[in-house]
PDB file of C-alpha atoms in Angstrom:
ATOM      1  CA  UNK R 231       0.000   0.000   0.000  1.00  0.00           C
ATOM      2  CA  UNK R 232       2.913   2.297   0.574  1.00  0.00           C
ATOM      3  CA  UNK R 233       4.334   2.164  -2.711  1.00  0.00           C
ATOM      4  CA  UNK R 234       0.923   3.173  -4.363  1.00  0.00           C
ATOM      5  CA  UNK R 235       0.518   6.116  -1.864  1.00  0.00           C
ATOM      6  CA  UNK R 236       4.074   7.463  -2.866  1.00  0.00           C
ATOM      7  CA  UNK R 237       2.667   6.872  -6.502  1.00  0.00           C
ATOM      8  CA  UNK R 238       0.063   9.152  -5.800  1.00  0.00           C
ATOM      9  CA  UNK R 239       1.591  11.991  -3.751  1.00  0.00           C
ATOM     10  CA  UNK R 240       4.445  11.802  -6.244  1.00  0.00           C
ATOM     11  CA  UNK R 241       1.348  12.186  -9.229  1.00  0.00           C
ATOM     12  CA  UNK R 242      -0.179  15.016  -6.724  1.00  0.00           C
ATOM     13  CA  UNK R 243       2.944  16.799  -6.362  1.00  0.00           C
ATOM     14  CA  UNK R 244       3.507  16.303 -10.269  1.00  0.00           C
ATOM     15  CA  UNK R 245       0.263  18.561 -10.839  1.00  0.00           C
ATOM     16  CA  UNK R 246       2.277  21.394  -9.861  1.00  0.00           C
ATOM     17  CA  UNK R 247       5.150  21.429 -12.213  1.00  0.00           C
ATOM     18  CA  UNK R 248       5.909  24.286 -14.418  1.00  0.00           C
ATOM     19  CA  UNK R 249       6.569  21.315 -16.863  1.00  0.00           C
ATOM     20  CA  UNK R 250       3.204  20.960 -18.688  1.00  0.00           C
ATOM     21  CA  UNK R 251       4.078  17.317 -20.271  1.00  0.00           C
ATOM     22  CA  UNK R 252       4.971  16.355 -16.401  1.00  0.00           C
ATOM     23  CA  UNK R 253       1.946  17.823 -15.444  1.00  0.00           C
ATOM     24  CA  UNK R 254      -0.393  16.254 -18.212  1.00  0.00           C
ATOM     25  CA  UNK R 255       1.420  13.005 -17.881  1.00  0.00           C
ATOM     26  CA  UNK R 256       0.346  13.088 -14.305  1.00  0.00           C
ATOM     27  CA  UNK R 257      -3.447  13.736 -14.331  1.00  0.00           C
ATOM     28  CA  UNK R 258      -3.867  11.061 -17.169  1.00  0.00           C
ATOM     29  CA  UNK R 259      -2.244   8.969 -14.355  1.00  0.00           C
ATOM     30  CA  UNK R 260      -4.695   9.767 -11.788  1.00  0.00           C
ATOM     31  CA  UNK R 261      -7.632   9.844 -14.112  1.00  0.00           C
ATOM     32  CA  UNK R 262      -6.723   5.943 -14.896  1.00  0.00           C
ATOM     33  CA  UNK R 263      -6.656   5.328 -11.072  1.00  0.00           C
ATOM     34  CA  UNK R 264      -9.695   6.902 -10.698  1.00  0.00           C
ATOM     35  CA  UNK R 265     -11.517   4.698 -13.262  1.00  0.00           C
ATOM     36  CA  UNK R 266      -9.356   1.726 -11.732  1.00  0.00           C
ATOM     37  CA  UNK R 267     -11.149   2.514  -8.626  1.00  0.00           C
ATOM     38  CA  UNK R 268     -14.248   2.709  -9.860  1.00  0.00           C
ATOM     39  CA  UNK R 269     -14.046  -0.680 -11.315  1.00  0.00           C
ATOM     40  CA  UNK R 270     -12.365  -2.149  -8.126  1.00  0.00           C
ATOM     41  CA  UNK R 271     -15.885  -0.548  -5.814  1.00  0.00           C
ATOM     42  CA  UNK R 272     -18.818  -1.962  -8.536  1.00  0.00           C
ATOM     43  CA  UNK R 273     -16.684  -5.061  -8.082  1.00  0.00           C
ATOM     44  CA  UNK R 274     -16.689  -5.248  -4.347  1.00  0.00           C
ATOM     45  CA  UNK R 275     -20.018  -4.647  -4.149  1.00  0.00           C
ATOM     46  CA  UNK R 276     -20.855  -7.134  -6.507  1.00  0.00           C
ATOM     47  CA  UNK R 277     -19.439  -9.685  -4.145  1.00  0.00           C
ATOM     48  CA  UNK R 278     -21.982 -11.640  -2.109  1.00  0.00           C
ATOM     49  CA  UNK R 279     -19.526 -11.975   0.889  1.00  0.00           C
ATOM     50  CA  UNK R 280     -19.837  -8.042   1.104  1.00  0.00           C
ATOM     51  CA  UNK R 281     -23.872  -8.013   0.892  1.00  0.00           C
ATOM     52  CA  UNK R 282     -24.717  -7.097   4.041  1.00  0.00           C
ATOM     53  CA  UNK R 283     -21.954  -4.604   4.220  1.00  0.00           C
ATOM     54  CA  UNK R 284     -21.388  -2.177   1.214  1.00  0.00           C
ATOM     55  CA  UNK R 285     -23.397   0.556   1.432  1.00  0.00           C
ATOM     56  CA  UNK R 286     -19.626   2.907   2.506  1.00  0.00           C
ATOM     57  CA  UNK R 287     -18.532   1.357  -1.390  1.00  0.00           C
ATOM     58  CA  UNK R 288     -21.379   2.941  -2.973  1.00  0.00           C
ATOM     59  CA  UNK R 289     -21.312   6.298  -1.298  1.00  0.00           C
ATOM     60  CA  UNK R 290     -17.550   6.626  -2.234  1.00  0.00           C
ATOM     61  CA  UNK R 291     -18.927   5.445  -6.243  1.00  0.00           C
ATOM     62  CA  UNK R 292     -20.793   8.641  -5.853  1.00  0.00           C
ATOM     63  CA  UNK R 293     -17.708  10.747  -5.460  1.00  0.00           C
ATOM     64  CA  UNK R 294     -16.562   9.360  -9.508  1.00  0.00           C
ATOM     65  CA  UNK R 295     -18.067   9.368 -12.629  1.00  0.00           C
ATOM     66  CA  UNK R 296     -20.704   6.714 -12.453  1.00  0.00           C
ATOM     67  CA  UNK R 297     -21.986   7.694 -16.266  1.00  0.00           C
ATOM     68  CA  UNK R 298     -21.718   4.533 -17.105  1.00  0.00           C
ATOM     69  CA  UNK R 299     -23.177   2.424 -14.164  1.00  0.00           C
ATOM     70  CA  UNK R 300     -26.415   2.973 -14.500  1.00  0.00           C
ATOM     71  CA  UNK R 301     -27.072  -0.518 -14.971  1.00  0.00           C
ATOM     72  CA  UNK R 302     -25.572  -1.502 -11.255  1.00  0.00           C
ATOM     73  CA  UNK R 303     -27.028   1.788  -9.548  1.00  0.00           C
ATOM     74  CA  UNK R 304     -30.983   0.994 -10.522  1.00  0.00           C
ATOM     75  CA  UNK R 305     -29.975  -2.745  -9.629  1.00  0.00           C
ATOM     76  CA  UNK R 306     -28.504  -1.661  -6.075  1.00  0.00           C
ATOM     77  CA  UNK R 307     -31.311   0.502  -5.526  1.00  0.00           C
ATOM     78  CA  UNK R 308     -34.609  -1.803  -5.932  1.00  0.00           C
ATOM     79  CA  UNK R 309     -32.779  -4.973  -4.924  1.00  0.00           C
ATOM     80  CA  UNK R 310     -30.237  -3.638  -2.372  1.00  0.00           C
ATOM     81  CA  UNK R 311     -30.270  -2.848   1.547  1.00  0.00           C
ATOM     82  CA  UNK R 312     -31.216   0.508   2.997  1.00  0.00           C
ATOM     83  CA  UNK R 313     -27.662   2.033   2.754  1.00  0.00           C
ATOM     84  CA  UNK R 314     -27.305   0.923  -0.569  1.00  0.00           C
ATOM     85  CA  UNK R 315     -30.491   1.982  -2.121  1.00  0.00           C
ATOM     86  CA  UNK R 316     -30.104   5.224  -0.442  1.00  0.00           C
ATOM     87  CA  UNK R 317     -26.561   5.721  -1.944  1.00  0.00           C
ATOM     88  CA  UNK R 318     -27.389   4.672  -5.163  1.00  0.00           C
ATOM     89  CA  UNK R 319     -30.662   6.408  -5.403  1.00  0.00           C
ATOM     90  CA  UNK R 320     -28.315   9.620  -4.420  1.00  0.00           C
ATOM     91  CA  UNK R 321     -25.849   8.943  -7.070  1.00  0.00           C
ATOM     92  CA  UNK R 322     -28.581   8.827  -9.771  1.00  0.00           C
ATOM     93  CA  UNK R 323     -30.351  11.942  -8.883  1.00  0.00           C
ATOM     94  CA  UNK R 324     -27.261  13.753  -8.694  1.00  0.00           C
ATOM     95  CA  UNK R 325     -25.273  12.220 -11.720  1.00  0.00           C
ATOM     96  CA  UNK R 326     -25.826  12.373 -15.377  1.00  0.00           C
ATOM     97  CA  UNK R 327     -26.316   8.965 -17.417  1.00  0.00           C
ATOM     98  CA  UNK R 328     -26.565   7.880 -21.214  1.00  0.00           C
ATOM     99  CA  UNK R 329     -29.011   5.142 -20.731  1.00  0.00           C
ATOM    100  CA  UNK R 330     -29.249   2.895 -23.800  1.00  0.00           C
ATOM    101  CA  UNK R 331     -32.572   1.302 -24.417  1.00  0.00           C
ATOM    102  CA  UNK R 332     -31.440  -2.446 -23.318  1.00  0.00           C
ATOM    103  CA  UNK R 333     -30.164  -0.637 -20.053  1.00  0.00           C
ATOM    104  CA  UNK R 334     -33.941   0.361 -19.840  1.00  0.00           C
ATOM    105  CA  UNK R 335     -35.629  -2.607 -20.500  1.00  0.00           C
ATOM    106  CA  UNK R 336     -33.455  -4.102 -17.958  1.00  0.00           C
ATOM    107  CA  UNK R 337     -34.288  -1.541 -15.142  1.00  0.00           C
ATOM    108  CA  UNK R 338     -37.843  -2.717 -16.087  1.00  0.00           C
ATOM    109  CA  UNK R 339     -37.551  -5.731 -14.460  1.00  0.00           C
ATOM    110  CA  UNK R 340     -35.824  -4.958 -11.796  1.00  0.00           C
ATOM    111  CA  UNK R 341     -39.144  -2.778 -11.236  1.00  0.00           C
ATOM    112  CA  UNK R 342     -40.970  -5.998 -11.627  1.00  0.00           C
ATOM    113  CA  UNK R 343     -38.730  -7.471  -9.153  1.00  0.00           C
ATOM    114  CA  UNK R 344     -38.794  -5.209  -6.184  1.00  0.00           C
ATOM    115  CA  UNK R 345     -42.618  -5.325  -5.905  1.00  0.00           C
ATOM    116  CA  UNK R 346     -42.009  -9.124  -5.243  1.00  0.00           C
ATOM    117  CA  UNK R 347     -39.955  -8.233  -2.377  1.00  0.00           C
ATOM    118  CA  UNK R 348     -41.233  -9.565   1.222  1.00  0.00           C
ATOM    119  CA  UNK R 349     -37.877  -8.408   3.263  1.00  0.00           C
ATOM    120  CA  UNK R 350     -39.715  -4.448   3.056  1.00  0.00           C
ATOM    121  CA  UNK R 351     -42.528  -3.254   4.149  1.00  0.00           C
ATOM    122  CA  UNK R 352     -44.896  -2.483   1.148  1.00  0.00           C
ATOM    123  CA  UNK R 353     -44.985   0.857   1.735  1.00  0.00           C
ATOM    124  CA  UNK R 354     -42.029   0.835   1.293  1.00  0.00           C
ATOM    125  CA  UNK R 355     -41.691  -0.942  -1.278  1.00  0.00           C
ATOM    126  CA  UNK R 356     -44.090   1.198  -3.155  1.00  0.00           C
ATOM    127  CA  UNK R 357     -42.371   4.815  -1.663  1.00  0.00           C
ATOM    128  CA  UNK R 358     -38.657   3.133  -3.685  1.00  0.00           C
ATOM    129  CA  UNK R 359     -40.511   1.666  -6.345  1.00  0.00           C
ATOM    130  CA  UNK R 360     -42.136   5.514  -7.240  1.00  0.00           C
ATOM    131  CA  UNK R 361     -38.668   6.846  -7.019  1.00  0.00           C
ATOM    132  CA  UNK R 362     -37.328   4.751  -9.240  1.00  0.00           C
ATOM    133  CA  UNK R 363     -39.755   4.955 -11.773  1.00  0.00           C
ATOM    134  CA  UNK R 364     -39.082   8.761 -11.697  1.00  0.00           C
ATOM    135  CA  UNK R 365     -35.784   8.268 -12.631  1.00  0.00           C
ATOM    136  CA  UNK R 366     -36.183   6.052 -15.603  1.00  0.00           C
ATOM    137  CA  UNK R 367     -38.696   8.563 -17.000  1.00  0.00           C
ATOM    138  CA  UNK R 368     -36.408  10.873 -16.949  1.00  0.00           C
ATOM    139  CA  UNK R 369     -33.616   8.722 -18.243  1.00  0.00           C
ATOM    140  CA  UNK R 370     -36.385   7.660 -21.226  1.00  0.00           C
ATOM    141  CA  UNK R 371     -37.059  11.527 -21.650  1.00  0.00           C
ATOM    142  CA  UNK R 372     -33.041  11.904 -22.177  1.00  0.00           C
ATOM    143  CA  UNK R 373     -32.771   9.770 -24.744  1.00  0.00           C
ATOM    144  CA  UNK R 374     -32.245  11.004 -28.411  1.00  0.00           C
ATOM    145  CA  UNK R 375     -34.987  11.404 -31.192  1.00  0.00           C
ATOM    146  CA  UNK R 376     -35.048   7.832 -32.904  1.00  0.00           C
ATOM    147  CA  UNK R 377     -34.152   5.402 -30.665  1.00  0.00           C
TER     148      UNK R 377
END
């Protein structure tokens, strides 16, 4: 772990050279650690052995691009525990997605499937299910003429 701290305090520091190749070179560097890490958290929580504990992974999703995770977040939200459906329900208001119409579809069902769900209360149930919806209506609204 040490060695990739010094990596990144010695990419940090880079940022602030008068050298602008140095300094380029650098944020590329971070940008590909961010979307490493990024990768490395929708992994994790993927993981059943961290089920009942990874609602701290998707807050800290929230604080990268998630553009293209739409597909995880609605799954997390209507399927997940409360931490994690709050978290991802956050990082969808707050974020901007392309949504392709498969992605969608899919979200669909996982509509269908949260109304099966007998580990919430149904009002509950209903209250996540309503939110939800929202946001794929305004994911469907966002998509381009045509498709």
């Amino acid at each position: 772990m040490s060695d990739r701290h010094e990596t990144l305090t010695a990419l940090l520091a880079a940022l602030g050279s008068s050298d602008p190749r140095r300094r380029n070179a650098a944020a590329l560097r971070i940008q590909e650690f961010a979307e490493a890490a990024v990768d490395e958290l929708c992994r994790q929580v993927e993981r059943p052995e961290n089920r009942e504990n990874r609602g701290t992974l998707v807050h800290v999703l929230g604080t990268f691009n998630c553009s293209s995770r739409f597909a995880e977040l609605v799954r997390w939200a209507g399927l997940g525990g409360y931490e994690v459906q709050c978290h991802a329900l956050n990082i969808m208001d707050t974020h901007r997605f392309a949504v392709t119409p498969t992605q969608l579809r899919d979200a669909e069902r996982v509509l269908d499937e949260l109304r099966t769900r007998d580990d919430m209360d149904p009002n509950d149930v209903e209250a996540l299910h309503d939110q939800l919806r929202e946001i794929l209506s305004r994911a469907e609204d966002a998509q381009p003429d045509g498709d």
